[in-house]
Amino acid sequence: MIQTDLNVDVLVIGGCTAGSYFAGQMAKQGYKVLVVDKSSEPELGQRYTVIHCGKEHFEHFGIPEPKEGDPDYIEQFDLSIIRSALNNFPKNTRSTILVLRRVLLMKRLADYARNSGAEIRYSTSFTSHIYNEAGQLAGAVLTGPDGEYHVNARLTVDASGIPAVVRTGLPDSYGVETFTTGPRDQFYVVLHYAKLKHPEKDKIEVVTTWPYYKIWLAPQHTADGCLVGVGANLSTEYAERVLKRFEALGYLPEHELEHI
């Protein structure tokens, strides 16, 4: 018999964007929701500092929109350009993009979940599953700063991202996909901060994308800076090689890559 330390309706493993948003939605409907994340709260979202989000998503999902003067707001722009593989036939698209501080955006989403009634516990890791007598998933064993404890939940949600710690640990006979993803299944994104060599003529004010190469160029919050992003399967090293080959084409303004 498993000793249960806590009973909730919904247990969410992973407290970033998807986990916090889902938790807020469930809590608004009156469910008792617990979110846990293995990172500490200050560490959450620190893989990179700036993120671009479509303004319309906040209204669509019912999340308070960052406004000028808010801690997570940097700037916004309304024009994006899509270019062909040969860097011609530019196509302009109109959509308001917000440039935000990612760590503070994570805090906004966490506040959304809390204000909706969810509880969030950081520095808390998923350890193992809990099953009921019928063999159905009934919660999880968690490990937090004060040690291990058990949470009984009517619904356990895996929002842990690529590791998928809940899903991949289920028995193969459980009835859901339990496979782990490999390099060919994953999309690796490398985001560089770059310094323009000639910012007076090359200042980046809109997002430009080259879908064929899965590469994009975006504004940064400094006048002489920009963001250079690339995505690829297989590995981050392969994505970097794609970027180097693309840079050799001369489509990007002269710049120096600073850091990831």
mmCIF file of N, CA, C and O in Angstrom, residues 98-171:
data_model
loop_
_atom_site.group_PDB
_atom_site.id
_atom_site.type_symbol
_atom_site.label_atom_id
_atom_site.label_comp_id
_atom_site.label_asym_id
_atom_site.label_seq_id
_atom_site.Cartn_x
_atom_site.Cartn_y
_atom_site.Cartn_z
ATOM 1 N N LEU A 98 6.092 40.369 -30.220
ATOM 2 C CA LEU A 98 6.613 40.956 -28.990
ATOM 3 C C LEU A 98 7.991 40.376 -28.693
ATOM 4 O O LEU A 98 8.187 39.163 -28.761
ATOM 5 N N VAL A 99 8.935 41.244 -28.379
ATOM 6 C CA VAL A 99 10.273 40.822 -27.959
ATOM 7 C C VAL A 99 10.294 40.881 -26.436
ATOM 8 O O VAL A 99 10.122 41.952 -25.847
ATOM 9 N N LEU A 100 10.502 39.727 -25.802
ATOM 10 C CA LEU A 100 10.332 39.622 -24.355
ATOM 11 C C LEU A 100 11.554 39.006 -23.689
ATOM 12 O O LEU A 100 12.295 38.250 -24.310
ATOM 13 N N ARG A 101 11.733 39.338 -22.421
ATOM 14 C CA ARG A 101 12.754 38.683 -21.603
ATOM 15 C C ARG A 101 12.191 37.337 -21.158
ATOM 16 O O ARG A 101 11.194 37.276 -20.440
ATOM 17 N N ARG A 102 12.852 36.269 -21.570
ATOM 18 C CA ARG A 102 12.266 34.937 -21.414
ATOM 19 C C ARG A 102 12.059 34.552 -19.949
ATOM 20 O O ARG A 102 11.026 33.990 -19.586
ATOM 21 N N VAL A 103 13.045 34.822 -19.102
ATOM 22 C CA VAL A 103 12.916 34.442 -17.697
ATOM 23 C C VAL A 103 11.693 35.113 -17.073
ATOM 24 O O VAL A 103 10.931 34.488 -16.322
ATOM 25 N N LEU A 104 11.490 36.389 -17.411
ATOM 26 C CA LEU A 104 10.355 37.113 -16.840
ATOM 27 C C LEU A 104 9.040 36.689 -17.483
ATOM 28 O O LEU A 104 7.982 36.769 -16.855
ATOM 29 N N LEU A 105 9.097 36.226 -18.741
ATOM 30 C CA LEU A 105 7.893 35.661 -19.349
ATOM 31 C C LEU A 105 7.492 34.383 -18.619
ATOM 32 O O LEU A 105 6.301 34.131 -18.389
ATOM 33 N N MET A 106 8.482 33.562 -18.239
ATOM 34 C CA MET A 106 8.176 32.359 -17.464
ATOM 35 C C MET A 106 7.498 32.734 -16.144
ATOM 36 O O MET A 106 6.574 32.057 -15.690
ATOM 37 N N LYS A 107 7.953 33.827 -15.538
ATOM 38 C CA LYS A 107 7.333 34.287 -14.294
ATOM 39 C C LYS A 107 5.893 34.738 -14.548
ATOM 40 O O LYS A 107 4.997 34.483 -13.739
ATOM 41 N N ARG A 108 5.659 35.405 -15.682
ATOM 42 C CA ARG A 108 4.301 35.831 -16.021
ATOM 43 C C ARG A 108 3.373 34.617 -16.126
ATOM 44 O O ARG A 108 2.245 34.629 -15.627
ATOM 45 N N LEU A 109 3.855 33.567 -16.775
ATOM 46 C CA LEU A 109 3.034 32.370 -16.938
ATOM 47 C C LEU A 109 2.827 31.651 -15.602
ATOM 48 O O LEU A 109 1.747 31.114 -15.333
ATOM 49 N N ALA A 110 3.879 31.646 -14.770
ATOM 50 C CA ALA A 110 3.729 31.040 -13.445
ATOM 51 C C ALA A 110 2.715 31.823 -12.610
ATOM 52 O O ALA A 110 1.881 31.236 -11.906
ATOM 53 N N ASP A 111 2.770 33.155 -12.697
ATOM 54 C CA ASP A 111 1.794 33.981 -11.978
ATOM 55 C C ASP A 111 0.382 33.717 -12.491
ATOM 56 O O ASP A 111 -0.583 33.702 -11.714
ATOM 57 N N TYR A 112 0.272 33.512 -13.807
ATOM 58 C CA TYR A 112 -1.034 33.188 -14.393
ATOM 59 C C TYR A 112 -1.581 31.899 -13.777
ATOM 60 O O TYR A 112 -2.762 31.819 -13.410
ATOM 61 N N ALA A 113 -0.714 30.890 -13.650
ATOM 62 C CA ALA A 113 -1.152 29.623 -13.064
ATOM 63 C C ALA A 113 -1.535 29.805 -11.597
ATOM 64 O O ALA A 113 -2.581 29.321 -11.145
ATOM 65 N N ARG A 114 -0.686 30.510 -10.844
ATOM 66 C CA ARG A 114 -0.961 30.719 -9.418
ATOM 67 C C ARG A 114 -2.240 31.535 -9.215
ATOM 68 O O ARG A 114 -3.074 31.207 -8.363
ATOM 69 N N ASN A 115 -2.375 32.610 -9.984
ATOM 70 C CA ASN A 115 -3.557 33.463 -9.836
ATOM 71 C C ASN A 115 -4.839 32.731 -10.219
ATOM 72 O O ASN A 115 -5.932 33.116 -9.793
ATOM 73 N N SER A 116 -4.685 31.688 -11.016
ATOM 74 C CA SER A 116 -5.848 30.878 -11.393
ATOM 75 C C SER A 116 -6.170 29.834 -10.334
ATOM 76 O O SER A 116 -7.218 29.184 -10.400
ATOM 77 N N GLY A 117 -5.239 29.654 -9.371
ATOM 78 C CA GLY A 117 -5.494 28.722 -8.278
ATOM 79 C C GLY A 117 -4.574 27.525 -8.208
ATOM 80 O O GLY A 117 -4.721 26.680 -7.321
ATOM 81 N N ALA A 118 -3.608 27.418 -9.133
ATOM 82 C CA ALA A 118 -2.685 26.278 -9.116
ATOM 83 C C ALA A 118 -1.556 26.516 -8.112
ATOM 84 O O ALA A 118 -1.190 27.656 -7.825
ATOM 85 N N GLU A 119 -1.000 25.431 -7.611
ATOM 86 C CA GLU A 119 0.185 25.486 -6.748
ATOM 87 C C GLU A 119 1.396 25.055 -7.569
ATOM 88 O O GLU A 119 1.308 24.114 -8.364
ATOM 89 N N ILE A 120 2.526 25.740 -7.390
ATOM 90 C CA ILE A 120 3.756 25.393 -8.106
ATOM 91 C C ILE A 120 4.853 25.106 -7.093
ATOM 92 O O ILE A 120 5.066 25.885 -6.155
ATOM 93 N N ARG A 121 5.551 23.988 -7.302
ATOM 94 C CA ARG A 121 6.694 23.642 -6.463
ATOM 95 C C ARG A 121 7.916 23.461 -7.360
ATOM 96 O O ARG A 121 7.907 22.623 -8.271
ATOM 97 N N TYR A 122 8.950 24.244 -7.094
ATOM 98 C CA TYR A 122 10.181 24.164 -7.876
ATOM 99 C C TYR A 122 11.192 23.264 -7.165
ATOM 100 O O TYR A 122 10.970 22.810 -6.046
ATOM 101 N N SER A 123 12.309 23.005 -7.851
ATOM 102 C CA SER A 123 13.363 22.118 -7.323
ATOM 103 C C SER A 123 12.769 20.775 -6.903
ATOM 104 O O SER A 123 13.182 20.177 -5.903
ATOM 105 N N THR A 124 11.806 20.319 -7.680
ATOM 106 C CA THR A 124 11.096 19.076 -7.375
ATOM 107 C C THR A 124 11.082 18.190 -8.614
ATOM 108 O O THR A 124 10.598 18.604 -9.668
ATOM 109 N N SER A 125 11.610 16.985 -8.492
ATOM 110 C CA SER A 125 11.774 16.091 -9.639
ATOM 111 C C SER A 125 10.801 14.919 -9.586
ATOM 112 O O SER A 125 10.452 14.429 -8.503
ATOM 113 N N PHE A 126 10.396 14.481 -10.758
ATOM 114 C CA PHE A 126 9.625 13.245 -10.890
ATOM 115 C C PHE A 126 10.558 12.069 -10.617
ATOM 116 O O PHE A 126 11.646 11.982 -11.183
ATOM 117 N N THR A 127 10.115 11.146 -9.747
ATOM 118 C CA THR A 127 10.935 9.982 -9.406
ATOM 119 C C THR A 127 10.377 8.702 -10.010
ATOM 120 O O THR A 127 11.097 7.929 -10.641
ATOM 121 N N SER A 128 9.082 8.465 -9.824
ATOM 122 C CA SER A 128 8.474 7.244 -10.363
ATOM 123 C C SER A 128 6.962 7.391 -10.397
ATOM 124 O O SER A 128 6.399 8.330 -9.827
ATOM 125 N N HIS A 129 6.312 6.435 -11.071
ATOM 126 C CA HIS A 129 4.859 6.448 -11.178
ATOM 127 C C HIS A 129 4.206 5.802 -9.958
ATOM 128 O O HIS A 129 4.819 4.985 -9.268
ATOM 129 N N ILE A 130 2.946 6.161 -9.754
ATOM 130 C CA ILE A 130 2.096 5.463 -8.795
ATOM 131 C C ILE A 130 0.920 4.880 -9.577
ATOM 132 O O ILE A 130 0.304 5.577 -10.394
ATOM 133 N N TYR A 131 0.628 3.608 -9.345
ATOM 134 C CA TYR A 131 -0.492 2.944 -10.017
ATOM 135 C C TYR A 131 -1.519 2.508 -8.973
ATOM 136 O O TYR A 131 -1.171 2.181 -7.833
ATOM 137 N N ASN A 132 -2.781 2.492 -9.384
ATOM 138 C CA ASN A 132 -3.815 1.976 -8.488
ATOM 139 C C ASN A 132 -3.939 0.462 -8.659
ATOM 140 O O ASN A 132 -3.181 -0.154 -9.427
ATOM 141 N N GLU A 133 -4.897 -0.143 -7.959
ATOM 142 C CA GLU A 133 -5.027 -1.598 -7.986
ATOM 143 C C GLU A 133 -5.397 -2.126 -9.367
ATOM 144 O O GLU A 133 -5.135 -3.289 -9.684
ATOM 145 N N ALA A 134 -5.997 -1.274 -10.194
ATOM 146 C CA ALA A 134 -6.368 -1.689 -11.549
ATOM 147 C C ALA A 134 -5.226 -1.501 -12.541
ATOM 148 O O ALA A 134 -5.389 -1.765 -13.737
ATOM 149 N N GLY A 135 -4.073 -1.043 -12.050
ATOM 150 C CA GLY A 135 -2.929 -0.836 -12.924
ATOM 151 C C GLY A 135 -2.962 0.475 -13.680
ATOM 152 O O GLY A 135 -2.188 0.670 -14.623
ATOM 153 N N GLN A 136 -3.842 1.389 -13.265
ATOM 154 C CA GLN A 136 -3.941 2.688 -13.929
ATOM 155 C C GLN A 136 -3.039 3.708 -13.233
ATOM 156 O O GLN A 136 -2.848 3.663 -12.017
ATOM 157 N N LEU A 137 -2.514 4.625 -14.015
ATOM 158 C CA LEU A 137 -1.663 5.674 -13.458
ATOM 159 C C LEU A 137 -2.473 6.516 -12.481
ATOM 160 O O LEU A 137 -3.545 7.022 -12.812
ATOM 161 N N ALA A 138 -1.960 6.672 -11.268
ATOM 162 C CA ALA A 138 -2.722 7.347 -10.217
ATOM 163 C C ALA A 138 -1.914 8.422 -9.508
ATOM 164 O O ALA A 138 -2.291 8.877 -8.431
ATOM 165 N N GLY A 139 -0.801 8.845 -10.099
ATOM 166 C CA GLY A 139 0.002 9.884 -9.475
ATOM 167 C C GLY A 139 1.479 9.627 -9.661
ATOM 168 O O GLY A 139 1.893 8.899 -10.568
ATOM 169 N N ALA A 140 2.283 10.211 -8.772
ATOM 170 C CA ALA A 140 3.732 10.094 -8.928
ATOM 171 C C ALA A 140 4.433 10.239 -7.590
ATOM 172 O O ALA A 140 3.922 10.876 -6.660
ATOM 173 N N VAL A 141 5.607 9.635 -7.530
ATOM 174 C CA VAL A 141 6.521 9.859 -6.413
ATOM 175 C C VAL A 141 7.439 11.003 -6.826
ATOM 176 O O VAL A 141 8.042 10.974 -7.905
ATOM 177 N N LEU A 142 7.531 12.028 -5.991
ATOM 178 C CA LEU A 142 8.326 13.212 -6.293
ATOM 179 C C LEU A 142 9.430 13.378 -5.261
ATOM 180 O O LEU A 142 9.307 12.919 -4.123
ATOM 181 N N THR A 143 10.498 14.043 -5.662
ATOM 182 C CA THR A 143 11.590 14.346 -4.744
ATOM 183 C C THR A 143 11.823 15.846 -4.747
ATOM 184 O O THR A 143 12.145 16.437 -5.784
ATOM 185 N N GLY A 144 11.620 16.467 -3.588
ATOM 186 C CA GLY A 144 11.798 17.906 -3.451
ATOM 187 C C GLY A 144 12.881 18.240 -2.451
ATOM 188 O O GLY A 144 13.611 17.353 -1.983
ATOM 189 N N PRO A 145 13.019 19.498 -2.094
ATOM 190 C CA PRO A 145 14.063 19.919 -1.152
ATOM 191 C C PRO A 145 13.986 19.208 0.197
ATOM 192 O O PRO A 145 15.008 19.036 0.871
ATOM 193 N N ASP A 146 12.776 18.796 0.597
ATOM 194 C CA ASP A 146 12.610 18.141 1.897
ATOM 195 C C ASP A 146 12.539 16.627 1.793
ATOM 196 O O ASP A 146 12.179 15.943 2.757
ATOM 197 N N GLY A 147 12.868 16.094 0.605
ATOM 198 C CA GLY A 147 12.865 14.649 0.453
ATOM 199 C C GLY A 147 11.752 14.150 -0.446
ATOM 200 O O GLY A 147 11.113 14.904 -1.174
ATOM 201 N N GLU A 148 11.510 12.848 -0.365
ATOM 202 C CA GLU A 148 10.561 12.178 -1.253
ATOM 203 C C GLU A 148 9.152 12.181 -0.664
ATOM 204 O O GLU A 148 8.969 12.035 0.541
ATOM 205 N N TYR A 149 8.165 12.381 -1.528
ATOM 206 C CA TYR A 149 6.775 12.278 -1.090
ATOM 207 C C TYR A 149 5.917 11.805 -2.253
ATOM 208 O O TYR A 149 6.338 11.822 -3.413
ATOM 209 N N HIS A 150 4.702 11.371 -1.938
ATOM 210 C CA HIS A 150 3.803 10.781 -2.922
ATOM 211 C C HIS A 150 2.635 11.721 -3.194
ATOM 212 O O HIS A 150 2.087 12.327 -2.276
ATOM 213 N N VAL A 151 2.265 11.820 -4.451
ATOM 214 C CA VAL A 151 1.121 12.645 -4.845
ATOM 215 C C VAL A 151 0.136 11.768 -5.605
ATOM 216 O O VAL A 151 0.484 11.172 -6.628
ATOM 217 N N ASN A 152 -1.071 11.677 -5.094
ATOM 218 C CA ASN A 152 -2.133 10.940 -5.761
ATOM 219 C C ASN A 152 -2.900 11.916 -6.646
ATOM 220 O O ASN A 152 -3.330 12.979 -6.182
ATOM 221 N N ALA A 153 -3.063 11.594 -7.939
ATOM 222 C CA ALA A 153 -3.702 12.520 -8.874
ATOM 223 C C ALA A 153 -4.665 11.776 -9.787
ATOM 224 O O ALA A 153 -4.377 10.664 -10.240
ATOM 225 N N ARG A 154 -5.795 12.417 -10.064
ATOM 226 C CA ARG A 154 -6.743 11.841 -11.027
ATOM 227 C C ARG A 154 -6.182 11.919 -12.443
ATOM 228 O O ARG A 154 -6.470 11.070 -13.280
ATOM 229 N N LEU A 155 -5.396 12.956 -12.711
ATOM 230 C CA LEU A 155 -4.785 13.139 -14.027
ATOM 231 C C LEU A 155 -3.338 13.558 -13.836
ATOM 232 O O LEU A 155 -3.052 14.503 -13.096
ATOM 233 N N THR A 156 -2.416 12.852 -14.489
ATOM 234 C CA THR A 156 -1.002 13.218 -14.473
ATOM 235 C C THR A 156 -0.616 13.677 -15.873
ATOM 236 O O THR A 156 -0.822 12.953 -16.850
ATOM 237 N N VAL A 157 -0.072 14.880 -15.961
ATOM 238 C CA VAL A 157 0.249 15.497 -17.252
ATOM 239 C C VAL A 157 1.760 15.575 -17.413
ATOM 240 O O VAL A 157 2.464 16.073 -16.530
ATOM 241 N N ASP A 158 2.249 15.089 -18.544
ATOM 242 C CA ASP A 158 3.679 15.144 -18.835
ATOM 243 C C ASP A 158 3.970 16.391 -19.659
ATOM 244 O O ASP A 158 3.717 16.439 -20.856
ATOM 245 N N ALA A 159 4.489 17.430 -18.997
ATOM 246 C CA ALA A 159 4.888 18.662 -19.682
ATOM 247 C C ALA A 159 6.392 18.869 -19.521
ATOM 248 O O ALA A 159 6.875 19.997 -19.465
ATOM 249 N N SER A 160 7.126 17.749 -19.462
ATOM 250 C CA SER A 160 8.568 17.813 -19.203
ATOM 251 C C SER A 160 9.390 18.033 -20.461
ATOM 252 O O SER A 160 10.618 18.061 -20.402
ATOM 253 N N GLY A 161 8.727 18.168 -21.610
ATOM 254 C CA GLY A 161 9.463 18.435 -22.841
ATOM 255 C C GLY A 161 10.042 17.174 -23.448
ATOM 256 O O GLY A 161 9.484 16.077 -23.323
ATOM 257 N N ILE A 162 11.194 17.312 -24.094
ATOM 258 C CA ILE A 162 11.812 16.198 -24.808
ATOM 259 C C ILE A 162 12.052 14.976 -23.920
ATOM 260 O O ILE A 162 11.824 13.843 -24.354
ATOM 261 N N PRO A 163 12.496 15.133 -22.663
ATOM 262 C CA PRO A 163 12.719 13.930 -21.847
ATOM 263 C C PRO A 163 11.468 13.079 -21.654
ATOM 264 O O PRO A 163 11.563 11.860 -21.516
ATOM 265 N N ALA A 164 10.286 13.725 -21.629
ATOM 266 C CA ALA A 164 9.010 13.010 -21.484
ATOM 267 C C ALA A 164 9.091 11.961 -20.372
ATOM 268 O O ALA A 164 8.793 10.786 -20.576
ATOM 269 N N VAL A 165 9.482 12.408 -19.181
ATOM 270 C CA VAL A 165 9.807 11.470 -18.108
ATOM 271 C C VAL A 165 8.623 10.623 -17.670
ATOM 272 O O VAL A 165 8.792 9.480 -17.234
ATOM 273 N N VAL A 166 7.416 11.161 -17.777
ATOM 274 C CA VAL A 166 6.241 10.383 -17.375
ATOM 275 C C VAL A 166 5.876 9.379 -18.462
ATOM 276 O O VAL A 166 5.729 8.179 -18.211
ATOM 277 N N ARG A 167 5.748 9.862 -19.682
ATOM 278 C CA ARG A 167 5.296 9.010 -20.790
ATOM 279 C C ARG A 167 6.248 7.856 -21.061
ATOM 280 O O ARG A 167 5.826 6.703 -21.215
ATOM 281 N N THR A 168 7.552 8.145 -21.119
ATOM 282 C CA THR A 168 8.509 7.106 -21.496
ATOM 283 C C THR A 168 8.714 6.068 -20.400
ATOM 284 O O THR A 168 9.258 4.993 -20.663
ATOM 285 N N GLY A 169 8.283 6.377 -19.181
ATOM 286 C CA GLY A 169 8.443 5.424 -18.091
ATOM 287 C C GLY A 169 7.268 4.489 -17.904
ATOM 288 O O GLY A 169 7.308 3.594 -17.052
ATOM 289 N N LEU A 170 6.211 4.681 -18.685
ATOM 290 C CA LEU A 170 5.044 3.804 -18.579
ATOM 291 C C LEU A 170 5.335 2.447 -19.215
ATOM 292 O O LEU A 170 6.169 2.348 -20.124
ATOM 293 N N PRO A 171 4.651 1.397 -18.783
ATOM 294 C CA PRO A 171 4.842 0.087 -19.418
ATOM 295 C C PRO A 171 4.419 0.134 -20.885
ATOM 296 O O PRO A 171 3.501 0.869 -21.259
#
